[in-house]
Amino acid sequence: MWKRMITAGLMCIFYLLAIAQSKLIVQADKPVAKIQPTMWGIFFEDINFGADGGLYAELIKNRSFEFTKPLMGWKVLKGNNENVLILNRSKETPKNPRFAEIKIGADQKPIGIENEGFRGMGVKQGVGYTFSVEAKMSQGGPGIIHGQLIGSDKKALGSVSISVKGANWQSYKADFVCASTDEKAHFVVWFEGAGTYNVDMLSLFPHDTWKNRPGGLRKDLVQLLADMKPGFIRFPGGCIVEGRNLANRYQWKNTVGPTNQRQVIMNRWNTEFAHKQTPDYFQSFGLGFYEYFQLAEDIGAEALPIINCGMACQFNSAETVDTTDLGSYVQDALDLIEFANGSVQTKWGRLRAKLGHPAPFNLKMMGIGNENWGPQYITRLKIFTTAIKKQYPNIEFVNSSGTDPSGERFDYLNTRLRKMHADIIDEHYYRNPAWFLANARRYDDYPRDGSKIFAGEYAAQSDKIASPDNKNNWQCALSEAAFMTGLERNAAVVKMASYAPLLAHVDAWQWTPDLIWFNNLHAYGTPNYYVQKLFSTNKGTEVVPITLNSESIAGQDSLYATACLDQTAHELILKLVNVSKDQKHHEIDLKGIKRANDIISLTILQNSNLQTCNSLQQPEAIVPVNKNMNEKGNTLNLDLAPYSFTVVHIALK
Ligand code: AHR
């Protein structure tokens, strides 16, 4: 009898203990860290046609004939190649030396050159377009240049005519409205009338750009970025900063000022992958450093430019500038700060004002080098740091910890950078979903003082790094969400984070996975995009503890969690990631809060199939769904759906 009673009593105690243990505890009155406004940002690189053919709304590819093959992207119509000659005037315009000469004899019919666009041109019914060209008649004339937009069914969608006179270069432009929507249109430039035409900078832009800026950015893509409310935008990369060799590195000074003076170079991703060669990938720099700063300002993000540190990509040539020659590289960095922040009396501040922005951009941070490593990096970094901090002690530096989140390279750099009291250390992780789950505690034991962390590039890989088979599936996105709870919990250490890469053209990509995919007309966010967006738009201001069995929640019972207060909106925000295939019930004890009402708002990203992806055909296979529930008191009962990421908002008094 006694035995039975003791057994029953023990069972009862175990049961009660089990219930008590499965309770999540939030201590809202015990904030542990501030969340930086810069916490969640975006990483932009011109990869996958992200700039030319993507964000930059120019529709004509190779508009200035500066690709290695000068007529790449162009086709001669109703004439032959002898009618079209590519001439070079490198003394007159060294940054844009080539132009096309088209000769038409007295009794010859019009000759055309047709541009294929970036895998076609996406054009929209009822939208205005501007065709512009720099031209002169080196002989004869006046001549007529007709611009004609042709749909994929070969019907004309709009046309304009320009009369060209005189032997001096002049800019001409004319507008038309497009008759119908087409994803794969192309553009033909006809030359009519005897004479020798010289043309350069043939350009076609839609009027409906972001903020309707002439020569601006693709509106739908910028909107997707703006919707994320990013805390910062890192630009222009990535490996593109380094270049395959030093000549091919990113030089910001070549990307500001008149577009016809921005020297075109080959995009480093053109030849990077044997399985994804992209011979027509160049950088026009139409999206240059002024436009990057402007974009950052438009979307409310801090600008984070990354500057070349005198080293080309170590996966490619590994060409490295001798330290005695580093002066001009350091000067580029100093001048960039003056360009962003200097008064209009300074040389570079004056240029900024001339380009349309007299007020400073208020640059606060800068990256020195991308994924550079080894003692050669540390040596160069020290030279940059000393020179720049002397003049601009308040600019924070982002320093590279190399290509991987562990291993010899990482350990070496991490140790050196911490000894140097680096402001911010940039860590990159392209790993499989299991790594992301296993590393949700990565920063729990990082030192709280000293260098801060920028999770500068990360993405879960469903296959191997750089494999063309990588997918933006729900498994990857869910594992990133789980990992990101660890970033937020450790906001005392992690200052910033960004997924990479950002953009990819469905017909012209080199690297997958990517956050946003697009064709010439449409774009969609991947499940990974919605994970990023949910973290960023539910950022909060202070982390508060959320625990299970007195431990932070990073995998117990397949759950990953973080909690924060938004002191501005007076809310408690919970982020809960259930990586189990089963629904999970959780009781959450909300300590230290006074609720404003009984409403609990939930935003749920969920799918029962981990292989599900969004696509152009099904852009909303996985998108957040909002719902409200009513629950009184400070105990919350939540059922977390299988494979789900849930954001909970609780209004506070
Ligand atoms: O995001 C793609 C590439 O991955 C970046 O350019 C580089 O920094 C990293 O290796």
XYZ file of C-alpha atoms and ligand atoms in Angstrom:
663
model
C 0.000 0.000 0.000
C 2.709 2.470 1.136
C 4.830 1.441 -1.833
C 1.991 2.191 -4.245
C 1.313 5.553 -2.643
C 4.994 6.535 -2.836
C 5.173 5.468 -6.496
C 2.031 7.455 -7.323
C 3.392 10.467 -5.428
C 6.702 10.285 -7.273
C 4.952 10.012 -10.609
C 2.903 13.033 -9.730
C 6.050 14.999 -8.820
C 7.782 13.920 -12.052
C 4.715 14.953 -14.046
C 4.568 18.346 -12.359
C 8.304 18.780 -12.857
C 7.969 17.873 -16.524
C 5.262 20.503 -16.947
C 7.283 23.073 -15.049
C 10.347 22.280 -17.130
C 8.580 22.598 -20.457
C 7.531 26.131 -19.565
C 9.328 28.907 -21.363
C 10.196 31.848 -19.131
C 10.497 35.396 -20.450
C 12.015 37.971 -18.115
C 10.923 41.178 -19.735
C 12.162 43.360 -16.878
C 15.745 42.085 -17.206
C 17.129 43.419 -20.495
C 20.530 41.954 -21.318
C 21.637 43.937 -24.376
C 20.728 46.761 -26.709
C 19.856 45.806 -30.265
C 21.677 48.078 -32.671
C 19.507 49.871 -35.250
C 21.965 48.404 -37.774
C 21.336 44.830 -36.638
C 19.667 43.437 -39.785
C 20.866 44.729 -43.127
C 21.461 43.801 -46.735
C 24.532 42.807 -48.715
C 24.597 44.005 -52.305
C 27.000 42.728 -54.928
C 26.878 42.896 -58.708
C 26.670 39.122 -59.109
C 23.921 37.225 -60.985
C 23.174 40.398 -63.036
C 22.382 42.155 -59.760
C 23.324 45.629 -61.048
C 23.569 45.708 -64.857
C 20.543 43.735 -66.022
C 19.039 43.980 -62.529
C 18.812 46.914 -60.153
C 20.170 49.378 -62.717
C 17.230 49.897 -65.056
C 19.216 50.435 -68.291
C 17.759 48.131 -70.956
C 20.570 48.267 -73.511
C 23.501 45.956 -72.945
C 26.948 47.165 -74.002
C 25.633 50.658 -74.710
C 29.117 52.102 -75.274
C 30.732 49.195 -77.163
C 33.298 48.697 -74.360
C 32.804 44.952 -73.860
C 35.839 42.891 -74.884
C 33.989 42.064 -78.096
C 32.710 45.535 -78.977
C 29.572 44.347 -80.728
C 28.553 41.796 -78.126
C 24.818 42.126 -77.562
C 24.378 43.844 -80.949
C 23.400 42.472 -84.371
C 23.715 44.323 -87.683
C 20.458 44.339 -89.691
C 19.921 44.929 -93.391
C 23.536 45.694 -93.939
C 26.663 43.841 -93.183
C 29.450 44.211 -90.697
C 31.433 46.370 -93.136
C 28.870 49.090 -92.672
C 29.657 49.195 -88.969
C 33.115 49.982 -87.729
C 34.188 50.265 -84.093
C 36.538 53.201 -83.677
C 38.734 54.079 -80.724
C 39.368 57.659 -79.564
C 41.355 56.833 -76.454
C 43.179 60.190 -76.380
C 39.953 62.185 -76.419
C 37.929 60.027 -73.992
C 40.268 57.495 -72.371
C 37.562 56.134 -70.051
C 35.107 55.509 -72.861
C 37.239 55.191 -75.962
C 35.067 53.202 -78.354
C 32.157 54.278 -80.507
C 30.408 52.896 -83.571
C 30.641 54.366 -87.031
C 27.831 53.486 -89.429
C 28.339 54.339 -93.097
C 25.422 54.599 -95.464
C 26.002 55.113 -99.178
C 23.969 57.493 -101.360
C 21.595 54.854 -102.635
C 21.653 52.525 -99.671
C 18.607 51.580 -97.635
C 18.568 52.170 -93.842
C 20.812 49.953 -91.779
C 19.964 48.859 -88.267
C 21.766 47.599 -85.211
C 19.702 45.525 -82.842
C 20.352 45.196 -79.121
C 19.242 42.042 -77.319
C 19.121 43.574 -73.843
C 19.960 41.610 -70.741
C 18.415 38.292 -71.759
C 15.770 40.378 -73.524
C 14.230 43.619 -72.313
C 11.307 43.752 -69.910
C 8.939 46.507 -71.048
C 5.468 47.500 -69.888
C 2.349 48.691 -71.639
C 1.592 52.371 -71.063
C 4.997 53.133 -69.537
C 7.129 55.900 -71.046
C 10.681 55.154 -72.245
C 13.560 57.460 -73.116
C 15.902 56.556 -75.916
C 19.115 58.568 -75.818
C 22.300 58.588 -77.842
C 25.477 60.597 -78.245
C 25.953 61.171 -81.950
C 27.486 63.199 -84.730
C 27.705 63.037 -88.534
C 31.371 62.745 -89.359
C 30.375 62.986 -93.019
C 27.193 64.052 -94.793
C 23.905 64.394 -93.025
C 21.684 65.446 -91.559
C 20.709 61.867 -90.929
C 17.875 60.254 -89.081
C 18.240 57.797 -86.249
C 15.110 55.790 -85.512
C 14.779 53.848 -82.301
C 12.289 51.011 -82.378
C 11.217 48.709 -79.578
C 10.299 45.275 -80.932
C 8.262 42.693 -79.020
C 9.040 38.991 -78.860
C 6.342 38.489 -81.540
C 8.374 40.900 -83.748
C 5.681 43.624 -83.620
C 6.759 47.212 -82.970
C 5.943 48.344 -79.422
C 7.046 51.955 -79.804
C 9.358 54.113 -81.840
C 11.046 57.498 -82.004
C 13.076 59.414 -84.574
C 15.952 61.798 -84.019
C 17.554 64.065 -86.583
C 21.345 64.184 -86.267
C 23.266 67.170 -87.609
C 26.764 68.487 -87.424
C 30.238 67.090 -86.996
C 30.383 67.619 -83.204
C 29.263 65.130 -80.597
C 25.853 65.971 -79.148
C 23.411 64.221 -76.854
C 19.996 63.459 -78.291
C 16.985 61.934 -76.651
C 13.359 61.179 -77.389
C 10.487 59.573 -75.503
C 7.795 57.112 -76.472
C 5.152 55.050 -74.726
C 5.263 51.270 -74.930
C 2.215 49.636 -76.543
C 2.319 46.303 -74.794
C 4.005 44.368 -72.010
C 6.780 42.005 -73.039
C 9.462 40.196 -71.037
C 11.789 39.596 -73.982
C 11.616 42.679 -76.191
C 14.623 44.071 -78.039
C 15.576 47.417 -79.495
C 16.640 48.339 -83.020
C 18.429 51.547 -83.943
C 17.990 52.377 -87.620
C 20.152 54.851 -89.545
C 18.440 56.500 -92.491
C 20.002 58.858 -95.028
C 23.424 58.893 -96.636
C 26.385 59.823 -94.470
C 28.706 58.594 -91.765
C 27.099 58.365 -88.355
C 29.135 58.194 -85.167
C 27.227 56.921 -82.124
C 28.004 56.112 -78.515
C 26.103 55.598 -75.222
C 22.952 54.209 -76.850
C 20.556 53.946 -73.978
C 16.963 53.003 -73.214
C 15.427 53.681 -69.812
C 11.914 53.254 -68.447
C 10.330 56.295 -66.799
C 8.871 54.285 -63.953
C 12.131 53.885 -62.091
C 12.470 54.039 -58.294
C 11.381 57.568 -57.313
C 10.986 58.223 -61.078
C 14.648 59.198 -61.336
C 15.814 59.436 -64.947
C 18.466 56.794 -65.545
C 17.557 55.257 -62.202
C 16.911 51.916 -60.552
C 14.313 49.215 -61.092
C 11.391 50.129 -58.886
C 10.105 46.662 -57.985
C 13.538 45.489 -56.872
C 14.244 48.548 -54.739
C 10.783 48.202 -53.208
C 11.572 44.651 -52.090
C 14.722 45.984 -50.427
C 12.928 48.939 -48.848
C 10.242 46.580 -47.498
C 12.927 44.837 -45.457
C 13.653 48.129 -43.638
C 17.332 47.230 -43.594
C 19.556 48.783 -40.960
C 22.455 49.011 -43.391
C 23.430 48.232 -46.945
C 26.856 46.770 -47.601
C 28.158 47.497 -51.111
C 29.621 46.859 -53.680
C 30.401 43.290 -52.490
C 31.850 40.707 -52.026
C 34.638 39.416 -54.203
C 33.856 42.137 -56.746
C 35.669 44.563 -54.422
C 38.829 42.500 -54.790
C 38.631 41.712 -58.515
C 40.185 38.653 -60.120
C 43.355 40.744 -60.342
C 44.158 44.251 -59.170
C 43.294 45.866 -62.505
C 39.867 44.270 -62.195
C 39.270 45.528 -58.630
C 36.437 47.895 -57.737
C 37.580 51.538 -57.810
C 34.871 53.839 -56.563
C 36.286 56.932 -58.275
C 35.601 55.302 -61.640
C 31.941 54.978 -60.735
C 30.929 58.581 -60.016
C 30.156 61.466 -62.352
C 28.778 61.354 -65.907
C 27.935 57.807 -66.940
C 29.897 58.165 -70.195
C 33.032 58.650 -68.088
C 32.567 55.564 -65.924
C 35.016 53.118 -67.364
C 33.397 49.769 -68.174
C 35.279 46.695 -66.957
C 34.657 42.994 -67.089
C 32.570 41.711 -64.193
C 34.666 39.267 -62.195
C 31.770 36.755 -62.210
C 31.932 36.662 -66.025
C 34.484 33.855 -66.012
C 34.420 32.634 -62.399
C 32.582 29.346 -62.775
C 33.292 26.953 -65.649
C 29.736 25.608 -65.258
C 28.251 29.113 -65.357
C 30.264 31.185 -67.792
C 28.634 34.541 -68.504
C 30.663 36.139 -71.319
C 28.357 39.147 -71.557
C 28.754 40.187 -67.923
C 30.462 43.579 -67.544
C 30.172 46.479 -65.129
C 28.931 49.730 -66.635
C 28.927 51.332 -63.153
C 25.692 53.127 -64.044
C 24.934 52.057 -60.492
C 27.976 53.656 -58.892
C 28.964 54.941 -55.494
C 26.789 58.062 -55.590
C 23.778 55.904 -56.428
C 24.657 53.446 -53.647
C 24.739 56.237 -51.069
C 21.489 57.621 -52.442
C 19.882 54.187 -52.292
C 21.015 53.742 -48.691
C 19.466 57.081 -47.803
C 16.244 56.295 -49.690
C 15.641 53.059 -47.814
C 16.779 54.368 -44.440
C 19.881 52.177 -44.256
C 23.364 53.092 -43.052
C 25.873 52.918 -45.897
C 28.633 50.343 -45.486
C 31.082 50.634 -48.380
C 33.797 47.993 -48.638
C 37.078 49.177 -50.056
C 39.898 47.222 -51.705
C 42.830 46.819 -49.297
C 45.495 46.337 -51.974
C 44.732 42.669 -52.501
C 43.011 40.903 -55.382
C 40.868 37.829 -54.731
C 43.003 35.130 -53.140
C 40.926 32.422 -54.837
C 42.046 33.919 -58.179
C 45.310 35.782 -58.810
C 45.997 36.737 -55.165
C 47.856 39.721 -56.644
C 48.954 41.939 -53.759
C 50.157 45.536 -53.786
C 53.613 46.119 -52.366
C 53.252 48.070 -49.136
C 55.394 50.864 -50.602
C 52.723 51.302 -53.286
C 49.707 51.238 -51.022
C 49.450 55.038 -50.800
C 46.913 55.501 -53.587
C 44.703 52.742 -52.160
C 44.671 54.399 -48.742
C 44.034 57.744 -50.414
C 41.003 56.237 -52.187
C 39.596 55.300 -48.790
C 40.275 58.751 -47.329
C 38.759 60.414 -50.379
C 35.708 58.212 -50.103
C 35.066 59.477 -46.589
C 35.467 63.034 -47.875
C 33.095 62.254 -50.751
C 30.487 60.968 -48.280
C 30.948 63.405 -45.417
C 33.181 66.303 -46.476
C 31.953 69.864 -46.677
C 31.156 71.254 -50.109
C 34.422 73.240 -49.847
C 36.444 70.030 -50.115
C 37.363 68.456 -53.445
C 35.278 65.313 -53.027
C 32.495 66.967 -51.035
C 32.159 69.431 -53.892
C 31.726 66.570 -56.330
C 28.980 65.084 -54.144
C 27.216 68.457 -54.156
C 27.613 68.744 -57.918
C 26.013 65.345 -58.326
C 22.996 66.626 -56.402
C 23.640 66.000 -52.694
C 25.238 68.974 -50.910
C 24.330 67.546 -47.482
C 26.738 64.904 -46.196
C 25.687 61.260 -46.403
C 26.875 60.818 -42.826
C 29.003 57.748 -43.418
C 29.835 56.006 -40.135
C 31.612 52.806 -41.129
C 33.707 51.258 -43.824
C 35.014 47.778 -44.619
C 38.709 47.340 -45.404
C 39.036 44.332 -47.684
C 36.487 41.632 -48.367
C 37.412 38.001 -47.729
C 41.129 38.670 -47.428
C 43.337 36.572 -45.218
C 46.867 35.872 -44.058
C 49.620 38.086 -42.640
C 49.616 40.068 -45.899
C 46.103 41.224 -45.004
C 47.008 42.176 -41.439
C 50.036 44.163 -42.661
C 47.945 46.150 -45.116
C 45.060 46.562 -42.727
C 47.371 48.148 -40.155
C 48.536 50.714 -42.705
C 44.951 51.595 -43.633
C 43.832 51.713 -40.014
C 46.609 54.007 -38.846
C 46.175 56.442 -41.737
C 42.383 56.626 -41.645
C 41.859 56.643 -37.870
C 44.340 59.515 -37.654
C 42.127 61.657 -39.854
C 38.731 60.137 -39.073
C 38.832 58.601 -35.569
C 35.058 58.107 -35.514
C 34.740 55.958 -38.606
C 34.262 52.346 -37.535
C 36.094 49.656 -39.460
C 34.818 46.314 -40.589
C 37.710 43.830 -40.854
C 37.798 40.475 -42.595
C 38.099 37.161 -40.784
C 38.504 35.396 -44.113
C 36.291 32.992 -45.972
C 35.260 30.530 -43.257
C 33.876 30.631 -39.725
C 36.541 28.265 -38.370
C 39.903 26.759 -39.239
C 43.460 28.030 -39.345
C 42.781 31.136 -41.447
C 39.939 32.167 -39.208
C 41.834 31.502 -35.968
C 44.851 33.456 -37.150
C 42.806 36.487 -38.199
C 40.462 36.365 -35.243
C 43.393 36.396 -32.812
C 45.239 39.166 -34.649
C 42.192 41.344 -35.120
C 41.243 41.121 -31.458
C 44.783 42.049 -30.469
C 44.491 45.047 -32.792
C 41.207 45.999 -31.073
C 39.337 45.757 -34.368
C 36.016 47.605 -34.228
C 33.982 45.013 -36.090
C 35.001 41.565 -37.342
C 33.234 40.298 -40.446
C 32.430 36.572 -40.322
C 31.118 34.585 -43.308
C 29.330 31.282 -43.272
C 28.054 29.406 -46.275
C 27.206 26.086 -44.636
C 24.511 23.383 -44.683
C 21.288 23.721 -42.625
C 22.624 21.346 -39.941
C 25.541 23.726 -39.322
C 23.155 26.625 -38.846
C 21.126 24.678 -36.287
C 24.224 23.456 -34.480
C 25.677 26.969 -34.341
C 22.739 28.831 -32.833
C 24.891 29.133 -29.690
C 27.982 30.281 -31.604
C 28.077 33.680 -29.954
C 26.921 32.694 -26.444
C 30.529 32.520 -25.272
C 32.067 35.288 -27.360
C 33.716 38.015 -25.250
C 31.247 40.759 -24.413
C 33.850 43.499 -24.559
C 36.237 44.250 -27.401
C 35.493 43.652 -31.085
C 31.905 43.351 -32.252
C 30.697 40.904 -34.899
C 29.264 41.514 -38.343
C 27.764 38.319 -39.734
C 28.524 39.811 -43.114
C 27.655 36.981 -45.487
C 25.677 33.891 -44.697
C 23.264 31.521 -46.358
C 22.355 27.899 -45.724
C 23.389 25.735 -48.673
C 21.137 22.831 -49.649
C 24.062 21.434 -51.652
C 27.769 22.325 -51.719
C 29.019 25.944 -51.719
C 28.758 27.461 -55.196
C 26.910 24.381 -56.486
C 24.336 25.298 -59.141
C 21.994 22.840 -57.398
C 21.630 24.947 -54.255
C 18.005 25.827 -53.609
C 16.338 28.544 -51.575
C 14.155 25.951 -49.919
C 12.264 26.120 -46.649
C 14.752 23.870 -44.867
C 17.536 26.381 -45.516
C 15.400 29.369 -44.576
C 14.142 27.711 -41.384
C 17.672 26.831 -40.295
C 18.718 30.457 -40.919
C 15.795 31.628 -38.760
C 16.918 29.273 -35.972
C 20.490 30.550 -36.255
C 19.343 34.182 -36.315
C 17.642 33.741 -32.945
C 21.211 33.172 -31.716
C 22.376 36.373 -33.376
C 19.610 38.370 -31.742
C 20.094 36.757 -28.335
C 23.717 37.841 -28.629
C 23.074 41.396 -29.762
C 25.619 42.402 -27.106
C 28.252 41.016 -29.481
C 26.601 40.867 -32.891
C 26.138 44.335 -34.270
C 25.102 43.556 -37.806
C 24.116 40.670 -40.056
C 23.287 40.193 -43.735
C 22.322 37.280 -45.978
C 24.301 36.888 -49.226
C 24.017 37.189 -52.139
C 21.013 39.459 -52.497
C 19.802 39.344 -56.100
C 19.752 36.870 -58.981
C 18.375 37.031 -62.518
C 16.642 33.720 -63.304
C 18.244 33.613 -66.772
C 21.681 34.982 -65.918
C 22.820 33.875 -62.472
C 26.183 32.444 -61.467
C 25.636 31.759 -57.756
C 22.775 30.233 -55.830
C 21.098 30.461 -53.281
C 20.109 34.154 -53.402
C 17.634 36.201 -51.421
C 15.562 37.676 -54.267
C 15.108 36.256 -57.760
C 13.816 38.185 -60.737
C 13.281 38.100 -64.482
C 12.986 41.169 -66.698
C 9.508 42.017 -65.420
C 8.872 40.359 -62.090
C 10.628 39.562 -58.836
C 9.899 37.416 -55.824
C 11.245 36.967 -52.329
C 12.462 33.523 -51.311
C 11.460 31.988 -47.954
C 14.903 33.215 -46.837
C 13.836 36.746 -47.802
C 10.787 36.505 -45.551
C 12.920 35.207 -42.682
C 15.236 38.206 -43.078
C 12.321 40.577 -43.385
C 10.585 39.230 -40.288
C 13.703 39.659 -38.186
C 14.381 43.122 -39.551
C 10.859 44.492 -39.326
C 10.391 43.057 -35.816
C 13.751 44.172 -34.548
C 13.059 45.561 -31.109
C 15.428 47.671 -29.074
C 16.569 45.413 -26.198
C 17.087 41.692 -25.830
C 15.419 40.078 -22.823
C 15.998 36.514 -21.596
C 13.782 33.698 -22.803
C 14.739 30.373 -21.289
C 13.737 26.768 -20.967
C 15.086 24.939 -17.921
C 17.067 28.103 -17.131
C 18.966 27.827 -20.409
C 18.717 29.924 -23.532
C 16.659 28.126 -26.128
C 18.758 26.805 -28.966
C 17.577 23.374 -29.971
C 15.834 21.979 -26.866
C 12.714 20.170 -28.005
C 13.475 21.376 -31.572
C 12.877 24.960 -30.487
C 14.994 28.086 -31.067
C 13.853 31.328 -29.494
C 14.660 34.908 -28.709
C 12.742 37.712 -27.040
C 13.076 41.457 -27.121
C 11.356 44.638 -26.101
C 10.520 47.390 -28.508
C 10.717 50.400 -26.211
C 9.416 52.708 -28.936
C 6.330 50.692 -29.839
C 5.853 49.432 -26.236
C 5.790 45.806 -27.196
C 7.279 42.508 -26.224
C 8.342 40.528 -29.292
C 9.049 36.800 -29.273
C 10.586 34.893 -32.170
C 10.068 31.151 -32.026
C 11.371 28.633 -34.539
C 10.042 25.088 -34.421
C 12.265 22.849 -36.555
C 10.287 19.711 -35.671
C 7.976 17.944 -38.105
C 5.403 17.938 -35.303
C 3.264 20.684 -33.867
C 4.605 21.711 -30.449
C 2.654 23.136 -27.571
C 4.459 25.643 -25.379
C 3.400 27.439 -22.267
C 5.198 30.747 -21.902
C 5.453 32.566 -18.627
C 5.719 36.301 -19.278
C 7.416 37.824 -16.285
C 7.839 41.524 -15.621
C 5.247 42.935 -18.009
C 1.957 44.777 -17.787
C -0.097 43.970 -20.819
C -2.035 46.709 -22.611
C -4.765 44.329 -23.842
C -5.615 40.644 -24.316
C -4.588 40.494 -27.957
C -1.642 38.417 -29.071
C -0.600 39.098 -32.672
C 1.138 36.312 -34.514
C 2.990 36.323 -37.826
C 3.728 32.814 -39.028
C 5.993 31.560 -41.781
C 5.326 27.879 -42.211
C 5.377 24.954 -44.566
C 5.165 21.251 -43.848
C 7.483 20.375 -46.715
C 11.074 21.419 -46.171
C 11.802 21.248 -49.899
C 9.240 23.922 -50.808
C 10.602 26.970 -52.639
C 8.988 30.129 -53.943
C 9.265 30.759 -57.681
C 8.129 33.190 -60.356
C 5.185 30.865 -60.977
C 4.437 30.467 -57.250
C 5.936 33.495 -55.560
C 3.800 33.016 -52.465
C 4.240 29.319 -51.722
C 5.795 30.446 -48.436
C 4.872 33.906 -47.185
C 4.072 35.224 -43.705
C 0.492 34.895 -42.498
C -0.914 37.108 -39.739
C -3.423 36.083 -37.115
C -4.577 37.318 -33.729
C -5.571 35.369 -30.665
C -7.021 36.415 -27.343
C -5.428 35.325 -24.132
C -5.657 36.977 -20.758
C -2.924 37.133 -18.169
C 0.778 36.545 -18.298
C 0.781 32.918 -19.343
C 0.700 32.294 -23.014
C -0.309 28.982 -24.542
C 1.052 28.598 -28.015
C 0.843 25.803 -30.530
C 3.777 26.109 -32.875
C 3.052 24.559 -36.250
C 5.444 21.955 -37.687
C 8.453 23.559 -39.399
C 7.448 27.089 -38.524
C 8.842 30.481 -37.627
C 6.466 32.532 -35.482
C 6.781 36.153 -34.422
C 4.606 37.112 -31.452
C 3.717 40.689 -30.537
C 2.331 41.575 -27.124
C 1.333 45.170 -26.496
C 2.587 46.613 -23.204
C 1.309 49.397 -21.009
O 28.261 36.035 -51.997
C 29.042 35.515 -53.020
C 30.520 35.558 -52.677
O 30.790 34.737 -51.585
C 31.047 36.896 -52.251
O 31.371 37.690 -53.321
C 32.263 36.552 -51.469
O 32.592 37.509 -50.511
C 31.933 35.188 -50.898
O 32.951 34.291 -51.103
